[in-house]
Short mmCIF file of C-alpha atoms and ligand atoms in Angstrom, two decimals:
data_model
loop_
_atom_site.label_atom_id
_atom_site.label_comp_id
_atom_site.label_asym_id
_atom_site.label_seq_id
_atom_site.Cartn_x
_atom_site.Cartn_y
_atom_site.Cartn_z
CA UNK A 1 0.00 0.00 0.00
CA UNK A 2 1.04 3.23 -0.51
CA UNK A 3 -0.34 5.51 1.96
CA UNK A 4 3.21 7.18 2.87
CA UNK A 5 3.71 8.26 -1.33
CA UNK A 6 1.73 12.09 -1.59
CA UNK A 7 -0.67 11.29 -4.36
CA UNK A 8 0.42 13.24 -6.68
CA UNK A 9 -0.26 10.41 -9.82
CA UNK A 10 -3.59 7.71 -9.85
CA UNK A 11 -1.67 4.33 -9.90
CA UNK A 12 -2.81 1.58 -11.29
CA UNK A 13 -2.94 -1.27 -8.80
CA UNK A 14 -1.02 -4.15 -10.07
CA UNK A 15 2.78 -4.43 -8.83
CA UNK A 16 5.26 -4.96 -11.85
CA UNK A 17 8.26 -6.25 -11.02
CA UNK A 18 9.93 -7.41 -14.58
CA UNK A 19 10.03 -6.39 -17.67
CA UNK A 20 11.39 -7.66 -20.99
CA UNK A 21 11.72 -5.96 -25.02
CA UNK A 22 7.89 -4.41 -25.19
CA UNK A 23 6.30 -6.51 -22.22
CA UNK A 24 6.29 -5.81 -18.23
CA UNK A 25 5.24 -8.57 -15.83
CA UNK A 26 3.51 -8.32 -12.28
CA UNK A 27 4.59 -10.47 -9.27
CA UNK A 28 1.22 -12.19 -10.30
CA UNK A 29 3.24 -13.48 -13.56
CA UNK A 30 0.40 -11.30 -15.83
CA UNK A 31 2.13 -10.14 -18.95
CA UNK A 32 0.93 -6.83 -19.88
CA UNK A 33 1.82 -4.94 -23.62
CA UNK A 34 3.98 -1.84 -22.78
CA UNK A 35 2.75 0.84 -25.28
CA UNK A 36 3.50 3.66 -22.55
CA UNK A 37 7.16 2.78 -22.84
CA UNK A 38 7.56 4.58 -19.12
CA UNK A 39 5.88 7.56 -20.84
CA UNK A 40 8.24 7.86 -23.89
CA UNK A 41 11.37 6.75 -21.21
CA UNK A 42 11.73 2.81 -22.11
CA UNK A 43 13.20 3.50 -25.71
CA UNK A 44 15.51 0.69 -25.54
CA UNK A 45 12.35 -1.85 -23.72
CA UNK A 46 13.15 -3.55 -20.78
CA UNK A 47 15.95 -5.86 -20.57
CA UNK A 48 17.97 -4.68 -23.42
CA UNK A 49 20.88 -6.84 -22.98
CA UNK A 50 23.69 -4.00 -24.09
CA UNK A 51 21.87 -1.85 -21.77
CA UNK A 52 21.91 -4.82 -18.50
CA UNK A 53 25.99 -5.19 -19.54
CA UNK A 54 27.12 -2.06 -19.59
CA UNK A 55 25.31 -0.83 -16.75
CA UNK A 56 26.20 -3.72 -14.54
CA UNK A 57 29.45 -2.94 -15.57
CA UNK A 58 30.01 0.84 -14.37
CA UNK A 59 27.98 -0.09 -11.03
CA UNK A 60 30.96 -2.38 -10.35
CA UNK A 61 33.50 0.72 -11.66
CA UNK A 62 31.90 3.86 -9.86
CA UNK A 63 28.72 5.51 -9.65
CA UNK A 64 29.27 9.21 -9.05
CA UNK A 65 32.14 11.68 -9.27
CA UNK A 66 30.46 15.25 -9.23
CA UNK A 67 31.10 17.74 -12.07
CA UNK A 68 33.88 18.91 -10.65
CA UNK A 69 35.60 15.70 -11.84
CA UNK A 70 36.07 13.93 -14.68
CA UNK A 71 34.97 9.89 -15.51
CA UNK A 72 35.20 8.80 -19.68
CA UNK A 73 31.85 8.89 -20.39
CA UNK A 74 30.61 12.67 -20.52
CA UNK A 75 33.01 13.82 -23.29
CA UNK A 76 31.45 10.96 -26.10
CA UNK A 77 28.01 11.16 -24.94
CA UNK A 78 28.44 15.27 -25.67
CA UNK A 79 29.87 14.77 -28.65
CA UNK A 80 27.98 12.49 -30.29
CA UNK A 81 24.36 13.78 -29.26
CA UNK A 82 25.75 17.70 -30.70
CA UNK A 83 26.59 16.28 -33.95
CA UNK A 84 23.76 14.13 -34.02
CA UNK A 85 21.61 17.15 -32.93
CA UNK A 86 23.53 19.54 -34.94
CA UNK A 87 24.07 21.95 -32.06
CA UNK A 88 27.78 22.96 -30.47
CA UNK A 89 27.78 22.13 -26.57
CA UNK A 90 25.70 20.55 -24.18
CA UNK A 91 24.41 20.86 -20.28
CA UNK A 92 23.70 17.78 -18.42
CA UNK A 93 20.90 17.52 -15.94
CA UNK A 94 18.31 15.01 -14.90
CA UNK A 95 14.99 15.35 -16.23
CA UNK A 96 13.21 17.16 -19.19
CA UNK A 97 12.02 20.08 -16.53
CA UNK A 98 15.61 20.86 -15.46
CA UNK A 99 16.12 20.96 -19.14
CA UNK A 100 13.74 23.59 -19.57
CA UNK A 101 14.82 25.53 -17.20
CA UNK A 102 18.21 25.90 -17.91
CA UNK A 103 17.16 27.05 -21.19
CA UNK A 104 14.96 30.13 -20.14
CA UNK A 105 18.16 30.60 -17.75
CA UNK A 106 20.25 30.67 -20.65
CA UNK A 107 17.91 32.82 -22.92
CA UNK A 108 17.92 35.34 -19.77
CA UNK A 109 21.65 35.20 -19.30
CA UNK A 110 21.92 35.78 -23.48
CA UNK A 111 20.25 39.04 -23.26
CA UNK A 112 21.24 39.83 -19.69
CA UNK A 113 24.86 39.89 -21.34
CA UNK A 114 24.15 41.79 -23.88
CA UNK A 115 22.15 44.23 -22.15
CA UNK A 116 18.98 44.44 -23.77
CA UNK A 117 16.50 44.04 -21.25
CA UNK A 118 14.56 41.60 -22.01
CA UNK A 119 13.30 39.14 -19.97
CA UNK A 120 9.60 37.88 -21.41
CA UNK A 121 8.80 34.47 -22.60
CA UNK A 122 6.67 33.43 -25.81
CA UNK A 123 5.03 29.79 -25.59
CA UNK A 124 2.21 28.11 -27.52
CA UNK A 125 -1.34 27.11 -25.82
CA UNK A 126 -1.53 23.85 -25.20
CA UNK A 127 2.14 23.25 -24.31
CA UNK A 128 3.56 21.25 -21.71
CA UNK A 129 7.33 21.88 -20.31
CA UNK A 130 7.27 20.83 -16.81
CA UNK A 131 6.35 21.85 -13.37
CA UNK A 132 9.56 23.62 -11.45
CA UNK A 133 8.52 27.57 -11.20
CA UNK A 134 10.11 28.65 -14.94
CA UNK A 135 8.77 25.35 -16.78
CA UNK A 136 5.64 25.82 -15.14
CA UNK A 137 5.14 29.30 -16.19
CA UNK A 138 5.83 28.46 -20.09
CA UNK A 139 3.33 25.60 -19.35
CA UNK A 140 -0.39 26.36 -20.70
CA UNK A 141 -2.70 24.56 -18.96
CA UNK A 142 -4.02 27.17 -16.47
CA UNK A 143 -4.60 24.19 -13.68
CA UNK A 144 -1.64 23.35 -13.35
CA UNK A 145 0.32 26.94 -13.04
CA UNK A 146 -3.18 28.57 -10.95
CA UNK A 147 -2.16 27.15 -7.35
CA UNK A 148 1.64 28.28 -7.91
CA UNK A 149 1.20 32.33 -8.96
CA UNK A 150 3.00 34.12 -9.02
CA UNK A 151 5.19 32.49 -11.32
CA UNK A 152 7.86 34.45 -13.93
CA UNK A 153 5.39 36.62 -15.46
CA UNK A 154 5.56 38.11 -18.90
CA UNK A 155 4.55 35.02 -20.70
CA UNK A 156 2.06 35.27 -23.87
CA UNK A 157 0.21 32.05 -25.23
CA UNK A 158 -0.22 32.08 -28.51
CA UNK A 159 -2.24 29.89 -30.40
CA UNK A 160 0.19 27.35 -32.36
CA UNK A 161 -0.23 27.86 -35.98
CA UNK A 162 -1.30 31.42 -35.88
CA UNK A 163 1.20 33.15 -37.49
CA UNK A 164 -0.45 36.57 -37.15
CA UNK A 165 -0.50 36.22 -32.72
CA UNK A 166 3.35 35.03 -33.14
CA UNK A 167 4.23 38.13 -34.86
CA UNK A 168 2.73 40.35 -32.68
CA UNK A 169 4.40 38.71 -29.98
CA UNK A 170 8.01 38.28 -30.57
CA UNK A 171 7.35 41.93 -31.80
CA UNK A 172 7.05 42.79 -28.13
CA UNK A 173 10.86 41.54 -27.87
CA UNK A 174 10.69 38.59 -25.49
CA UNK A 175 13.69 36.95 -24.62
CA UNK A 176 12.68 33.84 -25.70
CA UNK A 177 9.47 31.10 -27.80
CA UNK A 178 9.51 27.48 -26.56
CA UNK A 179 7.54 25.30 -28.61
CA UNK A 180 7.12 21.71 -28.77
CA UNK A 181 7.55 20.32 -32.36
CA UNK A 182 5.28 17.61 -31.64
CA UNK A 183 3.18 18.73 -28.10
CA UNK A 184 2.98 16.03 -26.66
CA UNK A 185 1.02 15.60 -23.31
CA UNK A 186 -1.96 17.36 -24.48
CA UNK A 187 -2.79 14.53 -26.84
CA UNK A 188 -0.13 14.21 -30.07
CA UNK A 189 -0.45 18.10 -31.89
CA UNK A 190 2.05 18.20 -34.39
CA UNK A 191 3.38 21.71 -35.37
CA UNK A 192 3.00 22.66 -39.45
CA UNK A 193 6.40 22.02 -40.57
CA UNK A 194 5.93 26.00 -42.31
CA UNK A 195 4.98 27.19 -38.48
CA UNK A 196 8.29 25.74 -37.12
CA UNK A 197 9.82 27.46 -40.25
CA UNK A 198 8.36 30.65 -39.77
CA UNK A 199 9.06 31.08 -35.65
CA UNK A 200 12.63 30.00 -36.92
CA UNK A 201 12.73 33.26 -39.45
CA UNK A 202 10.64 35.48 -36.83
CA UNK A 203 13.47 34.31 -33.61
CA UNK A 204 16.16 35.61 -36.37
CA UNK A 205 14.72 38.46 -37.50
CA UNK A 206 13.93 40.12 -33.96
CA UNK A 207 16.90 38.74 -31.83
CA UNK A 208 14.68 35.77 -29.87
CA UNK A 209 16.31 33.03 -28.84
CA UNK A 210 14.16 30.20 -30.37
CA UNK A 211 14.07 26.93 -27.85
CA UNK A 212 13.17 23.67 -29.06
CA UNK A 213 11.13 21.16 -26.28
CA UNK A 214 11.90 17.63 -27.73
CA UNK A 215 11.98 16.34 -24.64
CA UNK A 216 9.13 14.17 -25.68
CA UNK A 217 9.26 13.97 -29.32
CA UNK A 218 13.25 14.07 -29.90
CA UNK A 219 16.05 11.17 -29.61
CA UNK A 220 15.14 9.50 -32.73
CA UNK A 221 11.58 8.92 -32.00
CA UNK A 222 9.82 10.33 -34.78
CA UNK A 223 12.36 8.98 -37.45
CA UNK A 224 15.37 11.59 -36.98
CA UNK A 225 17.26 11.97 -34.39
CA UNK A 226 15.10 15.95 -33.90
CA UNK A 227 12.03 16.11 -34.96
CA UNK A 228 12.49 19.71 -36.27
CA UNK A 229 14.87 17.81 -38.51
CA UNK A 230 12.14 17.36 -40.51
CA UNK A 231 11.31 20.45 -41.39
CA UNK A 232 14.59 21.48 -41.96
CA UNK A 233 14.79 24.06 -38.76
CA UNK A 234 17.80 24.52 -36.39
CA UNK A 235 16.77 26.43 -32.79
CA UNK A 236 19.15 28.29 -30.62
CA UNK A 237 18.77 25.69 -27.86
CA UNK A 238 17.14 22.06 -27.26
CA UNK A 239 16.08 20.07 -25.05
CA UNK A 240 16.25 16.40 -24.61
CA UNK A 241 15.21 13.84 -21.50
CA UNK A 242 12.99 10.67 -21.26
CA UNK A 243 14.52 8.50 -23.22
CA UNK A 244 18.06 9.55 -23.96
CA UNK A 245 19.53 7.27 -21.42
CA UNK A 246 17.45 4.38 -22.11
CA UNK A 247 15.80 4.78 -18.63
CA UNK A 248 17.62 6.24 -16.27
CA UNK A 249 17.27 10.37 -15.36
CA UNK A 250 18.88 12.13 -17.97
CA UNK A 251 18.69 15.41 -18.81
CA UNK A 252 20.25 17.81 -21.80
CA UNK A 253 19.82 21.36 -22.90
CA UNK A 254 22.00 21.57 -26.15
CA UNK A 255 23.24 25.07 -27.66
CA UNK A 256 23.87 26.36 -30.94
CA UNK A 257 27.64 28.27 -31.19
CA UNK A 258 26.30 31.81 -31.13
CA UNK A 259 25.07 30.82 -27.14
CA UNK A 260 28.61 29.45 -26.41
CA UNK A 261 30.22 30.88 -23.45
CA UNK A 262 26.54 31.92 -22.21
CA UNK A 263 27.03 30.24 -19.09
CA UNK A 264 30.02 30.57 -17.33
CA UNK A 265 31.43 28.39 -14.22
CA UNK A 266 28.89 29.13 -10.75
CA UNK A 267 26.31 30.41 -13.39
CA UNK A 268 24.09 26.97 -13.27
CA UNK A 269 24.55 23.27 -12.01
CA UNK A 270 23.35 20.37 -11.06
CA UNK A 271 25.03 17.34 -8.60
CA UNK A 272 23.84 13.92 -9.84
CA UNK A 273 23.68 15.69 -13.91
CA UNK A 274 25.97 13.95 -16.29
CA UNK A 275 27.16 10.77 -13.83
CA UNK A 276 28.91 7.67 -15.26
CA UNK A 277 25.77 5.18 -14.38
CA UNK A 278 23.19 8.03 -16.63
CA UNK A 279 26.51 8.45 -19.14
CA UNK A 280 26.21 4.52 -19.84
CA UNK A 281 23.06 4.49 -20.47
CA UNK A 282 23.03 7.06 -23.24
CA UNK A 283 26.08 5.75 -24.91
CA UNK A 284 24.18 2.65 -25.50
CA UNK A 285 21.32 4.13 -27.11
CA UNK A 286 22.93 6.90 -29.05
CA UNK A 287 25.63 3.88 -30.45
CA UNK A 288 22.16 1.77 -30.75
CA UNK A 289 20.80 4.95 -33.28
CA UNK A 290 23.80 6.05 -34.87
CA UNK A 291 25.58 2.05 -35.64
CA UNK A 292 22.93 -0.56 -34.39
CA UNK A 293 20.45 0.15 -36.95
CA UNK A 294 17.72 1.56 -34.43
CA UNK A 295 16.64 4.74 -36.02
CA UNK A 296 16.30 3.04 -39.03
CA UNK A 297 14.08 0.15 -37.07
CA UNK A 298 12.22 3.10 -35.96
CA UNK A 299 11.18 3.84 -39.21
CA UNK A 300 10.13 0.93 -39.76
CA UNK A 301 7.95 0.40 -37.07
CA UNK A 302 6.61 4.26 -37.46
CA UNK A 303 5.45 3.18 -40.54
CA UNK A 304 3.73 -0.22 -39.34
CA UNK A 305 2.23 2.13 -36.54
CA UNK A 306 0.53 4.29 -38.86
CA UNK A 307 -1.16 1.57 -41.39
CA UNK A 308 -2.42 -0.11 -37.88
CA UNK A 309 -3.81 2.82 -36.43
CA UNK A 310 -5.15 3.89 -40.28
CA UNK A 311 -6.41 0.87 -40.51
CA UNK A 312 -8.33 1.03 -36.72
CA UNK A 313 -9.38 4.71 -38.24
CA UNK A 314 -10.99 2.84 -41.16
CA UNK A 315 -12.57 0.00 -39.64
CA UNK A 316 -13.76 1.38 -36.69
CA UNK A 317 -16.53 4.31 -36.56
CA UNK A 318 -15.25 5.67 -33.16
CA UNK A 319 -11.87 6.11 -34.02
CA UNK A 320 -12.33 9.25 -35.63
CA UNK A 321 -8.43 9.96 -36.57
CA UNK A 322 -4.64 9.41 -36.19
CA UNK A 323 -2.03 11.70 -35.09
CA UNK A 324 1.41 11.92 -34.78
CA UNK A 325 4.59 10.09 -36.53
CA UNK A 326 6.89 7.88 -35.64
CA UNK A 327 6.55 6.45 -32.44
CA UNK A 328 4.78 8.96 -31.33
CA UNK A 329 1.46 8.65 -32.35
CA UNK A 330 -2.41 8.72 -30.92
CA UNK A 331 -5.76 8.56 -31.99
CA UNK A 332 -8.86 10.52 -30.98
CA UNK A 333 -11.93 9.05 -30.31
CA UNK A 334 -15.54 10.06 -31.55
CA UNK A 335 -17.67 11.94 -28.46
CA UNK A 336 -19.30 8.67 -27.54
CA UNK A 337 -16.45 6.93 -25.88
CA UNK A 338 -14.44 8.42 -22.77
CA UNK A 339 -10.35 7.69 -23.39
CA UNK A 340 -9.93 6.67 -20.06
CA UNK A 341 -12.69 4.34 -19.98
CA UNK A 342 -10.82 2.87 -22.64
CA UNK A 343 -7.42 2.98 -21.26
CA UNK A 344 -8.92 1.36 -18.18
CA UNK A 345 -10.50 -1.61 -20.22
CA UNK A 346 -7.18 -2.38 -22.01
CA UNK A 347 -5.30 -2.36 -19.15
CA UNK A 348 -7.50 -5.53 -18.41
CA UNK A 349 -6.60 -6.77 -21.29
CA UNK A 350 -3.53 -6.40 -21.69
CA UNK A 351 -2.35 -3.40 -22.86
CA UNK A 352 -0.91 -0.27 -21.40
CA UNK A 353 -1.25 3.09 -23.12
CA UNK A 354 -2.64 6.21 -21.90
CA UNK A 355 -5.21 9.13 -22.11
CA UNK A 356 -4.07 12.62 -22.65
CA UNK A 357 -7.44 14.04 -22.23
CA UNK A 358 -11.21 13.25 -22.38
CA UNK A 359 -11.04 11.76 -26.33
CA UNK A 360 -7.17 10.71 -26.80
CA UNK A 361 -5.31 7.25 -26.79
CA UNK A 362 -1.53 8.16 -26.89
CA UNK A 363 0.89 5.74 -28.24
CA UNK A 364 4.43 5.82 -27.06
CA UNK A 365 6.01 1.85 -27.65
CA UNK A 366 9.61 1.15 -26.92
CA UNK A 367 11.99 1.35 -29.82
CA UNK A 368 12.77 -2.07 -29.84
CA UNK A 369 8.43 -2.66 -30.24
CA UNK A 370 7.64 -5.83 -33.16
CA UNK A 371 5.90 -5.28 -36.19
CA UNK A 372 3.35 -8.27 -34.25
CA UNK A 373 3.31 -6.22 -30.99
CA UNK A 374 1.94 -3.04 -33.19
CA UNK A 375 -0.58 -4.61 -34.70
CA UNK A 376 -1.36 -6.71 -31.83
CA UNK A 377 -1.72 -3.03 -29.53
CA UNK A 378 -4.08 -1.68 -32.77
CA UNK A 379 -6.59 -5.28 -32.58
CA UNK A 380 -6.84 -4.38 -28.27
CA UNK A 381 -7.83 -1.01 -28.96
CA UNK A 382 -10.55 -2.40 -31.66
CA UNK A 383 -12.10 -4.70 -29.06
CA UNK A 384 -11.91 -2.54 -26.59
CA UNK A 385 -13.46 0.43 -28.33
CA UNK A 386 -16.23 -2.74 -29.76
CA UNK A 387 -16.65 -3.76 -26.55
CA UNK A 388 -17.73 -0.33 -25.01
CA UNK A 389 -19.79 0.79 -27.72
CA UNK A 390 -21.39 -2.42 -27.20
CA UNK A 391 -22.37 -2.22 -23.66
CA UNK A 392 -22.93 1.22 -23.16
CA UNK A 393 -25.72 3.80 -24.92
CA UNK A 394 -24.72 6.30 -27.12
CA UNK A 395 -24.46 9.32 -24.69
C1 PLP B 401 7.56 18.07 -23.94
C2 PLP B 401 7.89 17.87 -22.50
N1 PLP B 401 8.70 18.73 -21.89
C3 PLP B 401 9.05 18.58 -20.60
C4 PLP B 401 8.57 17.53 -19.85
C5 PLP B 401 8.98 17.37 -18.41
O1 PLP B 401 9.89 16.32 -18.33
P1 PLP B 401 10.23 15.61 -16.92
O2 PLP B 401 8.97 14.97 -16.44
O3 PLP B 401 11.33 14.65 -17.24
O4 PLP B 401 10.70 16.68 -16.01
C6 PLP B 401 7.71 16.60 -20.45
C7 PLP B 401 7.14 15.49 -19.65
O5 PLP B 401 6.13 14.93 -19.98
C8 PLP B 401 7.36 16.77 -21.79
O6 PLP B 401 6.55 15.91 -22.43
#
């Protein structure tokens, strides 16, 4: 029981204690299908053998030195997640929050430096960047940031998309625009890839510092190693977390060269950021991406993901449409049916996945998912979605 733990999540009430590739077992022995992935954290699965080795073998080694010391591991996770990111340096931290934050810290310190004054922050409605004071305040939902005012003020919402709001706002010279390529926790919203372009031009043209959230939809899940890759844009600074270390806390806020030197020694930190154990972890899946063939396999299974959901879109009457790429991917259900409801009925049989709001089934699977698994996740949410329609009156 957990009656000591400040409820701060709904738990579900089995007790996993196993997990292997896609799958996590209970001390019951239930296999269940993991399509949460440890929202978007398990991209390796569970039990990735590369992963078991090598951190088995730095627990034996050493666990922690501090930043003030060096181990082998921090110098070719940096350099291989810059190149692969395209960006110049990197700050390590633990989670995609901290990652956040150091990049409104940085954006401050940028024009702090220079001396312009400018302190504001522009984010996009219906964006989600994490709960510590700064995060929170570039965060939309109003619930969440209400009980915590005053937070940094000076932050405008603008509706993503509306390229007449953005002007107007980085017009009012803000020191920074987050945005999400893909927003993720409120239910799979991917930016237009002329948007991403267009904040990218706008950031130029009046001196913002543009900051790219891929905490969720970056590390190779949507088919590049960015998302924004896609559409061809570059930010100032990105972030990175969940699954860059294959599961343990790990996070990074990589800048482009015109933000080198930003931060100088005492100007930010963080104890546990950047340790050996987290270091491993990374190494194995950024050498799984870059020379293990994974962000090609992810590909692959993207595209198996979106003929299985299609094909739930087209067979089903409630499943009103898919969103998302990659392994990142949901689908919205018609009025009728209540997402959790559904979440709750194929975790009973089965499967886990989640509900970002009253009408949306996100899908986040492992990297290392099978082509079976994917269509085996689409044929739950079929019967599930049957089943309910079945029993209960249209409402
Ligand atoms: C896009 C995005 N940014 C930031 C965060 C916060 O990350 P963390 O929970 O690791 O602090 C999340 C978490 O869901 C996220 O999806």
């Amino acid at each position: 029981m957990d009656e000591h733990v400040i409820k701060t999540y709904r738990r579900a009430e089995p007790v996993f204690v196993r997990g292997q590739g896609a799958c996590l077992y209970t001390d019951q022995g239930r296999e269940y299908l993991d399509f949460l992935g440890g929202i978007a954290v398990s991209a390796l699965g569970h039990g990735h053998p590369k992963l078991v080795e090598a951190l088995q073998d730095q627990v034996g080694k050493v666990l922690h030195v501090s930043n003030l010391l060096r181990h082998p591991y921090t110098e070719e996770v940096a350099e291989r997640v810059t190149r692969l990111a395209g960006m110049a340096e990197v700050f390590f931290c633990n989670s995609g929050t901290e990652a956040n934050e150091a990049a409104l810290k940085i954006a401050r310190k940028h024009h702090f430096a220079k001396g312009t004054g400018r302190t504001g922050f522009v984010a996009l409605e219906g964006s989600f960047h994490g709960r510590t004071m700064g995060a929170l305040s570039v965060t939309h939902n109003r619930a969440y940031r209400e009980p915590f005012a005053p937070l940094c003020g000076e932050v405008t919402f603008v509706a993503p998309g509306d390229a007449d709001a953005l002007r107007r706002a980085l017009a009012r010279q803000p020191a920074a625009l987050i945005l999400e390529p893909i927003q993720g926790e409120t239910g799979v919203h991917e930016l237009p890839h002329e948007f991403l372009r267009l904040a990218r031009e706008l950031c130029t043209e009046t001196g913002t510092i543009l900051i790219h959230d891929e905490v969720q939809c970056g590390s190779g899940r949507t088919g590049t190693f960015l998302c924004a890759q896609q559409a061809g844009v570059t930010p100032d600074i990105v972030t990175l977390a969940k699954p860059i270390a294959g599961g343990l806390p790990m996070g990074m806020t990589l800048i482009g060269e015109t933000l080198s030197g930003t931060l100088q020694p005492g100007d930010h930190g963080s104890t546990f950021a950047g340790g050996p154990l987290a270091c491993r972890g990374a190494l194995v899946l950024l050498r799984e991406l870059e020379e293990g063939g994974l962000q090609q396999r992810i590909r692959e299974l993207g595209a198996h993901l979106t003929t299985a959901l299609d094909g739930l879109v087209a067979l089903s009457e409630h499943v009103v449409e898919r969103r998302g790429r990659g392994l990142m991917q949901a689908v919205q259900l018609d009025p009728s049916l209540d997402a959790r409801e559904v979440q709750r009925q194929l975790f009973t049989m089965g499967l886990i996945v989640n509900a970002t709001g009253p009408d949306t089934l996100r899908i986040l699977p492992p990297f290392v998912v099978t082509q079976a698994q994917v269509f085996r996740a689409a044929d739950l949410i079929r019967t599930a979605v049957d089943q309910l329609t079945a029993q209960a009156p249209q409402r």
